[in-house]
CSV table of C-alpha atoms in Angstrom, one decimal:
chain,number,residue,atom,x,y,z
A,215,UNK,CA,0.1,-0.2,-0.1
A,216,UNK,CA,1.1,3.6,-0.9
A,217,UNK,CA,2.2,5.9,1.6
A,218,UNK,CA,0.6,9.4,1.8
A,219,UNK,CA,2.5,11.8,0.1
A,220,UNK,CA,4.8,14.4,1.1
A,221,UNK,CA,2.7,17.7,1.6
A,222,UNK,CA,5.1,20.0,-0.8
A,223,UNK,CA,3.4,22.5,-3.0
A,224,UNK,CA,6.0,24.3,-5.8
A,225,UNK,CA,2.8,26.9,-6.4
A,226,UNK,CA,0.4,29.5,-4.2
A,227,UNK,CA,-1.6,32.0,-5.2
A,228,UNK,CA,-1.6,35.1,-2.7
A,229,UNK,CA,-4.3,38.0,-3.7
A,230,UNK,CA,-3.5,36.6,-7.6
A,231,UNK,CA,-0.2,36.5,-6.8
A,232,UNK,CA,1.7,33.9,-8.1
A,233,UNK,CA,4.5,32.9,-5.6
A,234,UNK,CA,7.0,30.0,-6.5
A,235,UNK,CA,8.0,27.6,-4.0
A,236,UNK,CA,11.6,26.7,-3.8
A,237,UNK,CA,12.8,23.8,-0.1
A,238,UNK,CA,16.1,24.3,0.2
A,239,UNK,CA,19.1,24.6,2.5
A,240,UNK,CA,18.4,27.0,5.4
A,241,UNK,CA,19.1,28.0,8.5
A,242,UNK,CA,15.4,28.7,9.1
A,243,UNK,CA,12.2,27.5,8.4
A,244,UNK,CA,11.3,29.9,6.1
A,245,UNK,CA,11.5,32.8,3.9
A,246,UNK,CA,9.9,34.7,1.0
A,247,UNK,CA,11.3,37.4,-1.0
A,248,UNK,CA,8.7,39.8,-2.2
A,249,UNK,CA,11.0,41.3,-5.0
A,250,UNK,CA,10.9,37.7,-6.7
A,251,UNK,CA,7.6,36.3,-6.2
A,252,UNK,CA,9.0,33.4,-3.9
A,253,UNK,CA,8.9,30.9,-1.2
A,254,UNK,CA,11.6,29.1,0.3
A,255,UNK,CA,10.8,26.6,2.9
A,256,UNK,CA,14.1,24.4,4.4
A,257,UNK,CA,14.4,21.0,2.7
A,258,UNK,CA,13.9,18.5,4.7
A,259,UNK,CA,10.8,18.6,6.5
A,260,UNK,CA,7.8,16.6,7.6
A,261,UNK,CA,4.6,17.5,5.7
A,262,UNK,CA,2.8,19.7,8.7
A,263,UNK,CA,5.9,21.5,9.5
A,264,UNK,CA,6.1,22.8,5.1
A,265,UNK,CA,2.4,23.3,5.1
A,266,UNK,CA,3.1,25.4,9.1
A,267,UNK,CA,6.0,27.0,7.5
A,268,UNK,CA,4.4,28.3,3.9
A,269,UNK,CA,0.9,29.5,5.9
A,270,UNK,CA,3.4,31.4,8.3
A,271,UNK,CA,5.4,32.6,4.5
A,272,UNK,CA,2.4,33.4,2.3
A,273,UNK,CA,1.0,35.7,6.3
A,274,UNK,CA,4.2,37.5,5.2
A,275,UNK,CA,3.5,37.5,1.9
A,276,UNK,CA,-0.1,38.5,2.1
A,277,UNK,CA,0.7,42.1,4.3
A,278,UNK,CA,2.9,42.7,1.3
A,279,UNK,CA,1.0,42.0,-1.7
A,280,UNK,CA,-1.9,44.4,0.5
A,281,UNK,CA,0.8,47.2,0.9
A,282,UNK,CA,0.8,46.4,4.7
A,283,UNK,CA,4.2,45.5,5.7
A,284,UNK,CA,4.8,49.0,3.5
A,285,UNK,CA,2.7,50.6,7.1
A,286,UNK,CA,4.3,48.2,9.6
A,287,UNK,CA,8.2,49.4,9.7
A,288,UNK,CA,9.3,47.9,11.5
A,289,UNK,CA,10.5,43.8,11.0
A,290,UNK,CA,9.8,42.3,14.4
A,291,UNK,CA,5.8,44.2,14.7
A,292,UNK,CA,4.8,42.4,11.9
A,293,UNK,CA,6.9,39.1,12.5
A,294,UNK,CA,4.6,39.1,16.1
A,295,UNK,CA,1.6,39.9,14.4
A,296,UNK,CA,2.2,36.6,12.0
A,297,UNK,CA,3.5,35.1,14.7
A,298,UNK,CA,-0.2,36.4,17.1
A,299,UNK,CA,-2.0,34.4,14.2
A,300,UNK,CA,-0.1,31.2,13.9
A,301,UNK,CA,0.0,30.5,17.2
A,302,UNK,CA,-3.9,31.7,18.2
A,303,UNK,CA,-5.4,31.0,14.7
A,304,UNK,CA,-3.8,28.4,12.8
A,305,UNK,CA,-4.6,25.0,15.3
A,306,UNK,CA,-8.5,26.9,15.3
A,307,UNK,CA,-8.2,25.4,11.0
A,308,UNK,CA,-6.5,22.6,11.8
A,309,UNK,CA,-8.6,21.5,13.7
A,310,UNK,CA,-12.0,22.4,11.4
A,311,UNK,CA,-10.3,20.7,9.0
A,312,UNK,CA,-10.2,17.8,9.8
A,313,UNK,CA,-13.6,17.8,10.4
A,314,UNK,CA,-14.8,18.1,6.7
C-alpha cells in the first residue's frame, strides 16, 4: 500500500500573485522574497512543518501584497503579528479541517 504523499507544493497564489515555492537548505524554517515572488522552505521537513511554514510565509506575502507591510515599518512588529496568527488561528483551522 502506498504511503501518503508529502505536502510540498511548488506554487501558491496570494492576492492574485503567484509565488514560486523552493525547498532548500536554510537556517530558518522559511523566508519570503516579495521582489522575486518566491517563498523558500527548509528542505527535509515533515508535511506538517512544510504546511505551517508555508502558511507563515504566506502571511508575510499577504501583508506585502496588501501594502500593509509598508506601513509596518518594523520587522519585529510584523513577525510578532504573524506569529500571533500562527499560534492562535492556525490551530483552529487545522482542527476544523479534520472535521471535513
